[in-house]
Amino acid sequence: MSTTYVNEKSGVDSADHSGSESQPYATSAYALFINPEAKIFVYKETDEDKTKFAYTEISPSALKKAKKGAEGLKKKAEKQSKLQTEKESMPKVADLDLTSIEEDKSLPAAKKIKLRSIQDSIGTRVQVNGWVHRLRVQKGLAFITLRDGTGFLQCVLTGELAKARQTQELTIESTVSIKGVVSKLPEGKTAPGGVELKADYYEIVGLAPSGEDAFTNKIQEGADPSLLLDQRHLTLRGESISAVMRVRAAFLHAIREFYREEGLLEVTPPCMVQTQVEGGSTLFKMNYYGEEAYLTQSSQLYLETCLPALGDVYCVQESFRAEKSHTRRHLSEYTHIEAELAFLTFDDLLNHLEKLISKTVQSVLEDPVAGELVKQLNPKFEAPKLPFKRMEYVEALDWLNERGVLNDEGKPYSFGDDIAEAQERKMVDTINQPILLTRFPVEIKSFYMQKCQDDPRVTESVDVLMPNVGEITGGSMRTVDYDELLAGFKRENIDPSAYYWFLDQRRYGTCEHGGYGLGTERILAWLCDRFTVRDCSLYPRFTGRCKP
């Protein structure tokens, strides 16, 4: 068995390279495509400080991904070979007797419209602009499914339009401008929106590549996820990912509308900070004009400072976590919806969370565009019903132990154990309804959380768990007492001096208050039935991924 070397930084996926240590390939998928029986060695870090690198044999999980990627490359090569054979057997365009296209100036002026308003233009001559989403050219007839970002439209080209040289050369993802009359489809035929445009003139604005660089060769169904993420700018044009982005927009609109109705004010806290919220191990450090600073993990502390001046507040902002986690629900950058509310009890906070999630989801489902997309993406989705199931941490431990679910050390759960993601998911998926999991131990929660008066071992904290996705929201009441908050800093070995402005909230008029943070991508994964939160971010960022 031969040995092949892969170096992501210096390697090149090219037939000119041998895959030797001096001429490594860039990806393991290409290495296996060239030599399926090769033993793969990958150049990577060998220590936590990222200072030592060496070639080590590929891990079983990475090998599995590489084999899938190699299969995709093999299919692409076979398809390209077939296309080339067909191309060579066809008469050249130059040899065909094709006409050029000229617009009939005697026709009524075309009204320029977006596809979202196509139903209002039936019987009218219009001009539509967009990208060729699908294309079928046959003798004397051509069908173009046009996409402009607001909708889809079937356009039919007949006669000279279908025979024209530019139609024979047209490619998927080319940009075109088409004029014609919109009409309802005859009985028995189907197309987007039940209408079609009978074109009388069109021009190509930008011709997309054909052959090896054709769009269908760049983006292939079943390709390795890492290869698709490299081409994220193109995969966004697909119907599934673009649908998720539309649902995302509707969800964020619904969230803001809910807060407006509830009287919360939107604010924009800073992203560059010099304090931590969720633990120093997950901070992204940066040099801020010679001082050490970080990308924010949460805007919570800043939101708390707004309460005395602005009342209940919220923000929709990116948060950053330097977690070296490759789970399907973790991102290094995510859209964080956070809110802080004053003068409320823990029960008030739980009721608010139930109302927020149920009303926002209902608004999305009632949206004429997003609601239909959720049905397409997640046909079995059902809106959560009130009230949500409420379960305390100690009850969750009992539930797990009664069913023989062990902790990460392989032992029964005992008080103080953190319930890991897999066990938490098993519980909520089995119960199969939203759960407000409450009253976590002080030791496993953040320094700022209020202790329960009836049991100081636990906090007034909550995680909202949803079937198929797990935790989507975490919140708590905040420590009210100045000295108790100082004790929390001491417990976590945090120097309180940098938090003087946060501590002042307890000195200059403290009050009972609480808040929470929602992970937008996790909620979308639940709504849209996505396997990973990466599908729910425009350009996902996670360990090892910061491109394109």
Coordinates of C-alpha atoms in Angstrom, one line a residue:
M1 CA 0.0 0.0 0.0
S2 CA 1.5 3.3 -1.1
T3 CA 1.7 6.4 1.2
T4 CA 0.2 9.7 0.3
Y5 CA 0.7 13.0 2.1
V6 CA -1.8 15.9 2.6
N7 CA -0.9 19.4 3.6
E8 CA -3.9 21.8 3.6
K9 CA -1.6 24.9 3.6
S10 CA 1.1 24.0 1.1
G11 CA -0.4 21.1 -0.9
V12 CA -2.0 21.3 -4.3
D13 CA -4.8 19.1 -5.7
S14 CA -3.3 18.6 -9.1
A15 CA -2.3 15.8 -11.4
D16 CA 1.1 17.5 -11.6
H17 CA 1.7 16.6 -7.9
S18 CA 2.6 13.1 -6.8
G19 CA 1.3 13.2 -3.3
S20 CA 4.7 12.7 -1.9
E21 CA 6.0 14.5 1.2
S22 CA 7.7 17.1 -1.0
Q23 CA 4.6 17.4 -3.3
P24 CA 1.6 16.9 -1.0
Y25 CA -2.0 17.2 -2.0
A26 CA -4.2 19.9 -0.4
T27 CA -7.1 17.6 0.6
S28 CA -7.5 14.0 1.7
A29 CA -10.5 13.6 -0.7
Y30 CA -8.4 14.4 -3.7
A31 CA -5.6 12.0 -2.4
L32 CA -8.1 9.1 -2.3
F33 CA -9.6 10.1 -5.6
I34 CA -6.2 9.7 -7.2
N35 CA -5.2 6.6 -5.2
P36 CA -8.2 4.9 -3.4
E37 CA -5.9 2.4 -1.7
A38 CA -3.3 4.9 -0.4
K39 CA -2.5 5.3 3.3
I40 CA -3.1 8.9 4.1
F41 CA -0.8 11.0 6.3
V42 CA -2.0 14.6 7.2
Y43 CA 0.1 17.5 8.3
K44 CA -1.3 18.9 11.5
E45 CA -0.7 20.3 15.0
T46 CA 0.8 17.9 17.5
D47 CA 0.5 20.0 20.6
E48 CA -2.1 22.3 22.2
D49 CA 0.0 25.4 21.8
K50 CA -0.1 25.1 18.0
T51 CA 3.7 25.3 17.7
K52 CA 4.6 21.8 16.6
F53 CA 3.4 20.1 13.4
A54 CA 4.0 16.7 11.8
Y55 CA 2.6 14.2 9.4
T56 CA 0.3 11.8 11.2
E57 CA -2.0 9.1 9.9
I58 CA -5.5 10.3 9.1
S59 CA -8.1 9.7 11.8
P60 CA -11.0 7.2 11.1
S61 CA -13.6 10.0 11.1
A62 CA -11.6 12.2 8.8
L63 CA -10.9 9.2 6.5
K64 CA -14.7 8.5 6.3
K65 CA -15.3 12.2 5.2
A66 CA -12.4 11.9 2.7
K67 CA -13.9 8.8 1.2
K68 CA -17.2 10.6 0.7
G69 CA -15.4 13.5 -0.8
A70 CA -13.4 11.2 -3.2
E71 CA -16.7 9.6 -4.3
G72 CA -18.0 13.1 -5.2
L73 CA -14.9 13.9 -7.2
K74 CA -15.2 10.5 -9.0
K75 CA -18.8 11.3 -10.0
K76 CA -17.8 14.7 -11.1
A77 CA -15.0 13.3 -13.3
E78 CA -17.4 10.7 -14.8
K79 CA -20.0 13.4 -15.5
Q80 CA -17.4 15.6 -17.1
S81 CA -16.1 12.8 -19.3
K82 CA -19.7 12.1 -20.4
L83 CA -20.3 15.8 -21.2
Q84 CA -17.1 16.0 -23.2
T85 CA -18.1 12.9 -25.2
E86 CA -21.5 14.4 -25.9
K87 CA -20.0 17.7 -26.8
E88 CA -17.6 16.2 -29.3
S89 CA -20.5 14.2 -30.9
M90 CA -22.7 17.3 -31.3
P91 CA -22.3 19.7 -34.2
K92 CA -20.5 22.9 -33.3
V93 CA -22.6 26.0 -32.7
A94 CA -20.7 27.8 -35.4
D95 CA -21.9 25.1 -37.9
L96 CA -25.6 25.5 -37.0
D97 CA -27.9 27.8 -38.9
L98 CA -29.0 29.9 -35.9
T99 CA -30.7 33.3 -35.9
S100 CA -29.9 36.3 -33.8
I101 CA -32.6 37.8 -31.5
E102 CA -34.2 41.2 -32.1
E103 CA -36.9 42.8 -30.0
D104 CA -40.2 43.6 -31.7
K105 CA -40.6 47.3 -31.1
S106 CA -44.3 47.3 -32.0
L107 CA -45.1 45.4 -28.8
P108 CA -46.3 47.2 -25.7
A109 CA -43.6 48.5 -23.4
A110 CA -42.6 45.9 -20.8
K111 CA -43.2 46.6 -17.2
K112 CA -40.2 45.9 -15.0
I113 CA -41.1 43.7 -12.0
K114 CA -39.8 41.5 -9.3
L115 CA -41.0 37.9 -9.3
R116 CA -42.6 38.3 -5.9
S117 CA -45.3 40.4 -7.7
I118 CA -45.8 38.1 -10.7
Q119 CA -49.4 37.1 -9.7
D120 CA -50.4 40.8 -10.0
S121 CA -49.1 40.9 -13.6
I122 CA -51.1 38.1 -15.3
G123 CA -52.0 39.2 -18.9
T124 CA -49.3 41.9 -18.8
R125 CA -46.1 42.2 -20.8
V126 CA -43.3 42.4 -18.3
Q127 CA -39.5 42.4 -18.0
V128 CA -38.1 40.1 -15.4
N129 CA -34.4 39.8 -14.5
G130 CA -32.6 37.0 -12.7
W131 CA -30.5 33.9 -12.8
V132 CA -31.1 30.7 -14.8
H133 CA -32.1 28.3 -12.0
R134 CA -33.0 25.4 -14.3
L135 CA -32.7 25.0 -18.1
R136 CA -34.1 22.6 -20.6
V137 CA -33.4 23.2 -24.3
Q138 CA -35.1 20.9 -26.9
K139 CA -35.9 21.2 -30.6
G140 CA -37.8 24.4 -31.2
L141 CA -38.5 24.9 -27.5
A142 CA -36.7 26.0 -24.3
F143 CA -37.7 26.2 -20.7
I144 CA -36.0 28.5 -18.2
T145 CA -36.8 28.5 -14.5
L146 CA -35.8 32.0 -13.5
R147 CA -34.8 33.0 -10.0
D148 CA -34.4 36.6 -8.8
G149 CA -34.2 36.1 -5.0
T150 CA -37.9 37.0 -4.5
G151 CA -39.3 34.0 -6.3
F152 CA -39.2 31.6 -9.3
L153 CA -40.9 31.8 -12.7
Q154 CA -41.1 29.4 -15.6
C155 CA -40.3 31.1 -18.9
V156 CA -41.0 29.5 -22.3
L157 CA -39.0 30.3 -25.4
T158 CA -40.4 29.2 -28.7
G159 CA -39.5 29.6 -32.4
E160 CA -36.6 31.8 -33.2
L161 CA -35.9 32.5 -29.5
A162 CA -35.4 28.8 -28.9
K163 CA -33.3 28.3 -32.0
A164 CA -31.0 31.3 -31.4
R165 CA -27.3 30.7 -30.9
Q166 CA -27.3 32.4 -27.5
T167 CA -30.1 29.9 -26.3
Q168 CA -28.0 27.0 -27.5
E169 CA -25.0 28.4 -25.5
L170 CA -27.0 29.4 -22.4
T171 CA -25.9 27.9 -19.1
I172 CA -27.2 27.3 -15.6
E173 CA -26.7 30.4 -13.3
S174 CA -26.3 32.8 -16.3
T175 CA -28.0 36.2 -15.7
V176 CA -30.7 37.1 -18.1
S177 CA -33.3 39.7 -18.8
I178 CA -36.5 38.3 -20.3
K179 CA -39.6 40.1 -21.7
G180 CA -43.0 38.5 -22.4
V181 CA -46.6 38.1 -21.3
V182 CA -47.5 36.3 -18.1
S183 CA -50.3 33.8 -18.3
K184 CA -51.9 31.2 -16.1
L185 CA -50.9 27.6 -16.9
P186 CA -53.3 25.4 -18.8
E187 CA -55.1 22.7 -16.8
G188 CA -52.9 19.7 -15.9
K189 CA -49.6 21.6 -16.2
T190 CA -47.4 22.7 -13.2
A191 CA -44.9 25.4 -12.6
P192 CA -44.0 27.8 -9.8
G193 CA -47.0 29.9 -8.8
G194 CA -49.2 28.2 -11.5
V195 CA -48.1 30.8 -14.1
E196 CA -45.6 31.0 -16.9
L197 CA -44.1 33.7 -19.1
K198 CA -44.2 33.3 -22.8
A199 CA -41.0 35.1 -23.9
D200 CA -40.9 37.4 -26.9
Y201 CA -37.4 38.7 -26.3
Y202 CA -34.5 38.1 -23.9
E203 CA -30.8 39.0 -23.6
I204 CA -28.0 37.5 -21.6
V205 CA -26.5 39.9 -19.0
G206 CA -23.8 37.6 -17.8
L207 CA -23.0 34.1 -19.2
A208 CA -21.9 31.6 -16.6
P209 CA -19.1 29.1 -17.5
S210 CA -19.8 25.8 -19.1
G211 CA -17.6 22.6 -19.3
E212 CA -15.4 21.9 -16.3
D213 CA -16.2 25.2 -14.5
A214 CA -20.0 24.7 -15.0
F215 CA -22.1 25.5 -11.9
T216 CA -23.3 21.8 -11.7
N217 CA -19.7 20.7 -11.4
K218 CA -18.9 23.1 -8.6
I219 CA -21.9 22.1 -6.5
Q220 CA -22.9 18.5 -6.4
E221 CA -25.5 16.7 -4.3
G222 CA -23.8 14.4 -1.8
A223 CA -20.5 16.2 -2.0
D224 CA -18.3 16.3 1.1
P225 CA -19.7 19.0 3.5
S226 CA -16.3 20.8 3.7
L227 CA -16.1 21.1 -0.1
L228 CA -19.6 22.5 -0.1
L229 CA -18.6 25.0 2.6
D230 CA -15.7 26.1 0.4
Q231 CA -18.3 26.9 -2.2
R232 CA -20.8 28.5 0.3
H233 CA -21.2 31.5 -2.0
L234 CA -22.7 29.1 -4.6
T235 CA -24.5 26.7 -2.4
L236 CA -26.5 29.6 -1.0
R237 CA -28.2 29.7 -4.4
G238 CA -29.7 26.2 -3.7
E239 CA -33.4 26.0 -2.7
S240 CA -32.8 24.5 0.8
I241 CA -30.2 26.9 2.1
S242 CA -31.9 29.9 0.7
A243 CA -35.2 28.8 2.2
V244 CA -33.5 28.6 5.6
M245 CA -32.2 32.1 5.2
R246 CA -35.7 33.3 4.4
V247 CA -37.1 31.6 7.5
R248 CA -34.2 33.2 9.5
A249 CA -35.2 36.7 8.3
A250 CA -38.9 36.1 9.2
F251 CA -37.9 34.7 12.6
L252 CA -35.7 37.8 13.4
H253 CA -38.6 40.1 12.3
A254 CA -41.0 38.2 14.5
I255 CA -38.7 38.4 17.5
R256 CA -38.4 42.2 17.1
E257 CA -42.1 42.5 16.7
F258 CA -42.7 40.5 19.9
Y259 CA -40.3 42.7 21.8
R260 CA -42.0 45.9 20.4
E261 CA -45.3 44.6 21.6
E262 CA -43.9 43.8 25.0
G263 CA -42.3 47.2 25.4
L264 CA -38.6 46.1 25.2
L265 CA -36.1 48.6 23.6
E266 CA -33.4 47.4 21.2
V267 CA -29.9 48.5 22.1
T268 CA -26.5 47.7 20.5
P269 CA -23.8 46.8 23.1
P270 CA -20.1 46.6 22.1
C271 CA -18.5 43.4 20.5
M272 CA -15.0 44.3 21.7
V273 CA -14.7 43.9 25.5
Q274 CA -12.3 43.5 28.4
T275 CA -14.5 41.3 30.6
Q276 CA -15.8 37.8 30.4
V277 CA -19.3 36.3 31.0
E278 CA -19.2 32.6 30.3
G279 CA -15.6 31.5 31.3
G280 CA -12.2 32.6 30.1
S281 CA -11.4 29.4 28.3
T282 CA -13.8 30.3 25.5
L283 CA -12.6 33.9 24.8
F284 CA -11.1 35.0 21.5
K285 CA -8.3 37.3 22.5
M286 CA -7.2 40.3 20.5
N287 CA -4.6 43.1 20.7
Y288 CA -6.6 46.3 21.2
Y289 CA -4.1 49.2 20.8
G290 CA -1.6 47.4 23.0
E291 CA -4.2 46.3 25.6
E292 CA -5.7 42.8 25.9
A293 CA -9.3 42.6 24.8
Y294 CA -11.7 39.9 23.6
L295 CA -14.6 39.3 21.3
T296 CA -17.8 39.3 23.4
Q297 CA -19.2 36.0 24.6
S298 CA -22.5 37.7 25.6
S299 CA -23.9 41.2 25.9
Q300 CA -25.7 40.4 29.1
L301 CA -23.6 42.6 31.5
Y302 CA -24.1 45.6 29.3
L303 CA -27.8 45.0 28.9
E304 CA -28.1 45.0 32.7
T305 CA -26.6 48.5 32.8
C306 CA -29.4 49.7 30.5
L307 CA -32.3 48.7 32.8
P308 CA -32.2 51.9 35.1
A309 CA -32.1 54.2 32.1
L310 CA -34.1 52.5 29.4
G311 CA -36.2 49.8 31.1
D312 CA -36.5 46.3 29.6
V313 CA -34.0 45.9 26.7
Y314 CA -32.8 43.4 24.2
C315 CA -30.2 43.1 21.4
V316 CA -29.6 41.0 18.3
Q317 CA -25.9 40.7 17.9
E318 CA -23.1 38.3 17.1
S319 CA -21.4 36.5 20.0
F320 CA -18.2 34.5 19.9
R321 CA -17.1 31.3 21.7
A322 CA -13.6 29.9 21.2
E323 CA -14.8 26.3 21.9
K324 CA -12.9 23.6 20.0
S325 CA -16.1 21.7 19.6
H326 CA -17.1 19.9 16.4
T327 CA -20.7 19.0 17.5
R328 CA -23.5 19.8 15.1
R329 CA -24.9 22.5 17.4
H330 CA -21.8 24.6 18.0
L331 CA -20.5 27.6 16.2
S332 CA -17.7 30.0 17.0
E333 CA -19.8 32.9 15.8
Y334 CA -23.5 33.0 16.2
T335 CA -26.4 35.4 16.3
H336 CA -27.3 35.9 19.9
I337 CA -30.7 37.3 20.9
E338 CA -30.4 38.5 24.5
A339 CA -32.8 40.4 26.8
E340 CA -32.8 41.7 30.3
L341 CA -36.0 42.6 32.3
A342 CA -36.4 44.4 35.6
F343 CA -38.8 44.0 38.5
L344 CA -39.9 40.4 37.8
T345 CA -39.8 37.1 39.6
F346 CA -38.3 33.8 38.4
D347 CA -41.8 32.6 37.5
D348 CA -42.4 35.8 35.5
L349 CA -39.2 35.0 33.6
L350 CA -40.3 31.5 32.8
N351 CA -43.7 32.7 31.6
H352 CA -42.1 35.4 29.5
L353 CA -39.9 32.7 27.8
E354 CA -42.8 30.5 27.0
K355 CA -44.7 33.4 25.5
L356 CA -41.7 34.6 23.5
I357 CA -41.0 31.2 21.9
S358 CA -44.7 30.2 21.2
K359 CA -45.7 33.6 19.8
T360 CA -42.6 34.0 17.7
V361 CA -42.9 30.6 16.2
Q362 CA -46.6 31.1 15.5
S363 CA -45.7 34.4 13.7
V364 CA -43.2 32.6 11.5
L365 CA -45.7 29.9 10.6
E366 CA -48.4 32.5 9.7
D367 CA -46.0 34.4 7.4
P368 CA -47.1 33.7 3.8
V369 CA -43.6 33.0 2.6
A370 CA -41.7 31.6 5.6
G371 CA -44.7 29.5 6.8
E372 CA -44.8 27.7 3.5
L373 CA -41.0 27.2 3.5
V374 CA -41.1 25.6 7.0
K375 CA -43.8 23.2 5.7
Q376 CA -41.5 22.2 2.9
L377 CA -38.4 21.9 5.0
N378 CA -40.0 20.3 8.1
P379 CA -43.4 18.8 7.1
K380 CA -43.9 17.2 10.5
F381 CA -43.2 20.4 12.5
E382 CA -45.8 21.3 15.2
A383 CA -45.8 24.6 17.0
P384 CA -45.1 24.1 20.8
K385 CA -48.2 24.2 23.0
L386 CA -48.4 26.1 26.2
P387 CA -47.6 25.5 29.0
F388 CA -44.2 24.0 28.5
K389 CA -43.2 21.1 30.7
R390 CA -41.3 22.3 33.8
M391 CA -38.6 20.1 35.3
E392 CA -36.1 20.8 38.0
Y393 CA -32.5 19.7 37.7
V394 CA -32.8 17.1 40.5
E395 CA -35.9 15.7 38.7
A396 CA -33.8 15.3 35.5
L397 CA -31.2 13.4 37.5
D398 CA -33.9 11.0 38.8
W399 CA -35.3 10.6 35.2
L400 CA -31.8 9.7 33.9
N401 CA -30.9 7.4 36.7
E402 CA -34.3 5.5 36.6
R403 CA -33.6 4.7 32.9
G404 CA -30.0 3.7 33.4
V405 CA -28.5 6.7 31.6
L406 CA -25.0 7.3 32.9
N407 CA -22.9 10.4 33.2
D408 CA -19.7 11.0 31.2
E409 CA -17.7 9.0 33.7
G410 CA -20.0 6.0 33.2
K411 CA -21.6 6.4 36.6
P412 CA -25.1 7.2 37.8
Y413 CA -25.8 10.9 38.1
S414 CA -25.4 12.6 41.4
F415 CA -26.0 16.2 42.5
G416 CA -23.5 18.6 41.0
D417 CA -23.0 16.7 37.8
D418 CA -23.3 18.6 34.6
I419 CA -25.8 16.9 32.3
A420 CA -23.9 16.4 29.0
E421 CA -25.4 17.2 25.6
A422 CA -26.0 13.6 24.5
Q423 CA -27.9 12.7 27.8
E424 CA -29.9 15.9 27.7
R425 CA -30.9 15.3 24.1
K426 CA -31.9 11.7 25.0
M427 CA -34.2 13.0 27.7
V428 CA -35.9 15.7 25.8
D429 CA -36.3 13.6 22.6
T430 CA -37.8 10.8 24.7
I431 CA -40.2 13.1 26.5
N432 CA -40.8 14.8 23.1
Q433 CA -42.0 18.2 24.2
P434 CA -40.4 21.5 25.1
I435 CA -38.9 21.5 28.6
L436 CA -38.0 24.3 31.0
L437 CA -35.2 22.7 32.9
T438 CA -34.6 24.8 36.1
R439 CA -32.7 25.2 39.3
F440 CA -29.2 24.2 38.4
P441 CA -26.5 23.8 41.1
V442 CA -24.4 27.0 41.9
E443 CA -21.1 25.2 41.0
I444 CA -22.0 24.5 37.3
K445 CA -23.6 27.9 36.6
S446 CA -22.2 31.4 36.1
F447 CA -21.1 33.7 38.9
Y448 CA -23.9 36.2 38.4
M449 CA -26.9 33.9 38.9
Q450 CA -29.2 34.4 41.8
K451 CA -29.4 31.6 44.4
C452 CA -32.8 30.2 45.3
Q453 CA -34.0 31.4 48.7
D454 CA -35.5 28.0 49.6
D455 CA -32.3 26.1 48.6
P456 CA -29.0 28.1 48.3
R457 CA -27.3 25.1 46.6
V458 CA -29.2 25.9 43.4
T459 CA -29.8 28.9 41.2
E460 CA -32.8 30.5 39.7
S461 CA -31.7 29.4 36.3
V462 CA -33.4 27.8 33.3
D463 CA -32.5 26.0 30.0
V464 CA -35.1 25.7 27.4
L465 CA -34.8 22.3 25.7
M466 CA -36.5 21.4 22.4
P467 CA -36.9 17.9 20.8
N468 CA -34.3 17.1 18.0
V469 CA -32.1 20.1 18.9
G470 CA -31.6 20.3 22.6
E471 CA -30.9 23.6 24.4
I472 CA -32.0 26.7 22.5
T473 CA -32.2 29.2 25.4
G474 CA -30.5 29.7 28.7
G475 CA -31.4 32.3 31.3
S476 CA -31.6 33.2 35.0
M477 CA -32.4 35.7 37.6
R478 CA -29.3 37.9 38.3
T479 CA -27.7 38.3 41.7
V480 CA -29.1 41.4 43.4
D481 CA -26.8 41.8 46.4
Y482 CA -23.5 43.5 46.0
D483 CA -21.5 41.3 48.4
E484 CA -23.0 38.2 47.1
L485 CA -21.9 39.2 43.6
L486 CA -18.4 39.8 44.8
A487 CA -18.4 36.3 46.4
G488 CA -19.3 35.0 42.9
F489 CA -16.3 36.7 41.4
K490 CA -14.1 35.2 44.1
R491 CA -15.5 31.8 43.5
E492 CA -14.6 32.0 39.8
N493 CA -11.2 33.6 40.4
I494 CA -12.2 36.7 38.5
D495 CA -10.7 40.1 39.4
P496 CA -13.7 42.3 40.1
S497 CA -11.8 45.6 39.4
A498 CA -12.5 45.5 35.7
Y499 CA -16.2 45.1 36.5
Y500 CA -16.7 48.2 38.5
W501 CA -19.3 49.5 36.1
F502 CA -21.3 46.2 36.5
L503 CA -21.0 46.2 40.3
D504 CA -22.3 49.7 40.3
Q505 CA -25.7 48.3 39.2
R506 CA -26.0 46.8 42.7
R507 CA -24.7 50.0 44.5
Y508 CA -26.8 52.6 42.7
G509 CA -30.3 51.2 43.1
T510 CA -30.3 47.4 42.8
C511 CA -33.5 45.5 41.8
E512 CA -34.8 42.0 41.1
H513 CA -34.1 41.3 37.4
G514 CA -33.4 38.5 35.0
G515 CA -32.6 37.7 31.4
Y516 CA -31.7 35.1 28.8
G517 CA -29.9 34.4 25.5
L518 CA -31.3 32.6 22.5
G519 CA -29.2 31.0 19.9
T520 CA -30.8 32.0 16.6
E521 CA -29.1 29.1 14.6
R522 CA -30.3 26.5 17.1
I523 CA -33.9 27.7 17.0
L524 CA -33.7 27.6 13.1
A525 CA -32.3 24.1 13.2
W526 CA -35.4 23.1 15.2
L527 CA -37.8 25.0 13.0
C528 CA -36.3 23.9 9.7
D529 CA -35.3 20.4 10.6
R530 CA -31.6 20.9 9.9
F531 CA -29.1 18.3 11.1
T532 CA -26.5 21.0 12.0
V533 CA -26.7 24.7 13.0
R534 CA -24.1 25.3 10.3
D535 CA -26.9 25.2 7.7
C536 CA -28.6 28.1 9.6
S537 CA -25.7 30.6 9.4
L538 CA -25.0 32.6 6.2
Y539 CA -21.3 31.8 6.4
P540 CA -20.7 29.5 9.3
R541 CA -17.6 29.9 11.5
F542 CA -16.4 27.0 13.7
T543 CA -13.2 25.3 14.6
G544 CA -11.0 25.3 11.5
R545 CA -13.4 27.2 9.3
C546 CA -13.1 31.0 8.6
K547 CA -13.6 31.0 4.9
P548 CA -14.9 32.1 2.5

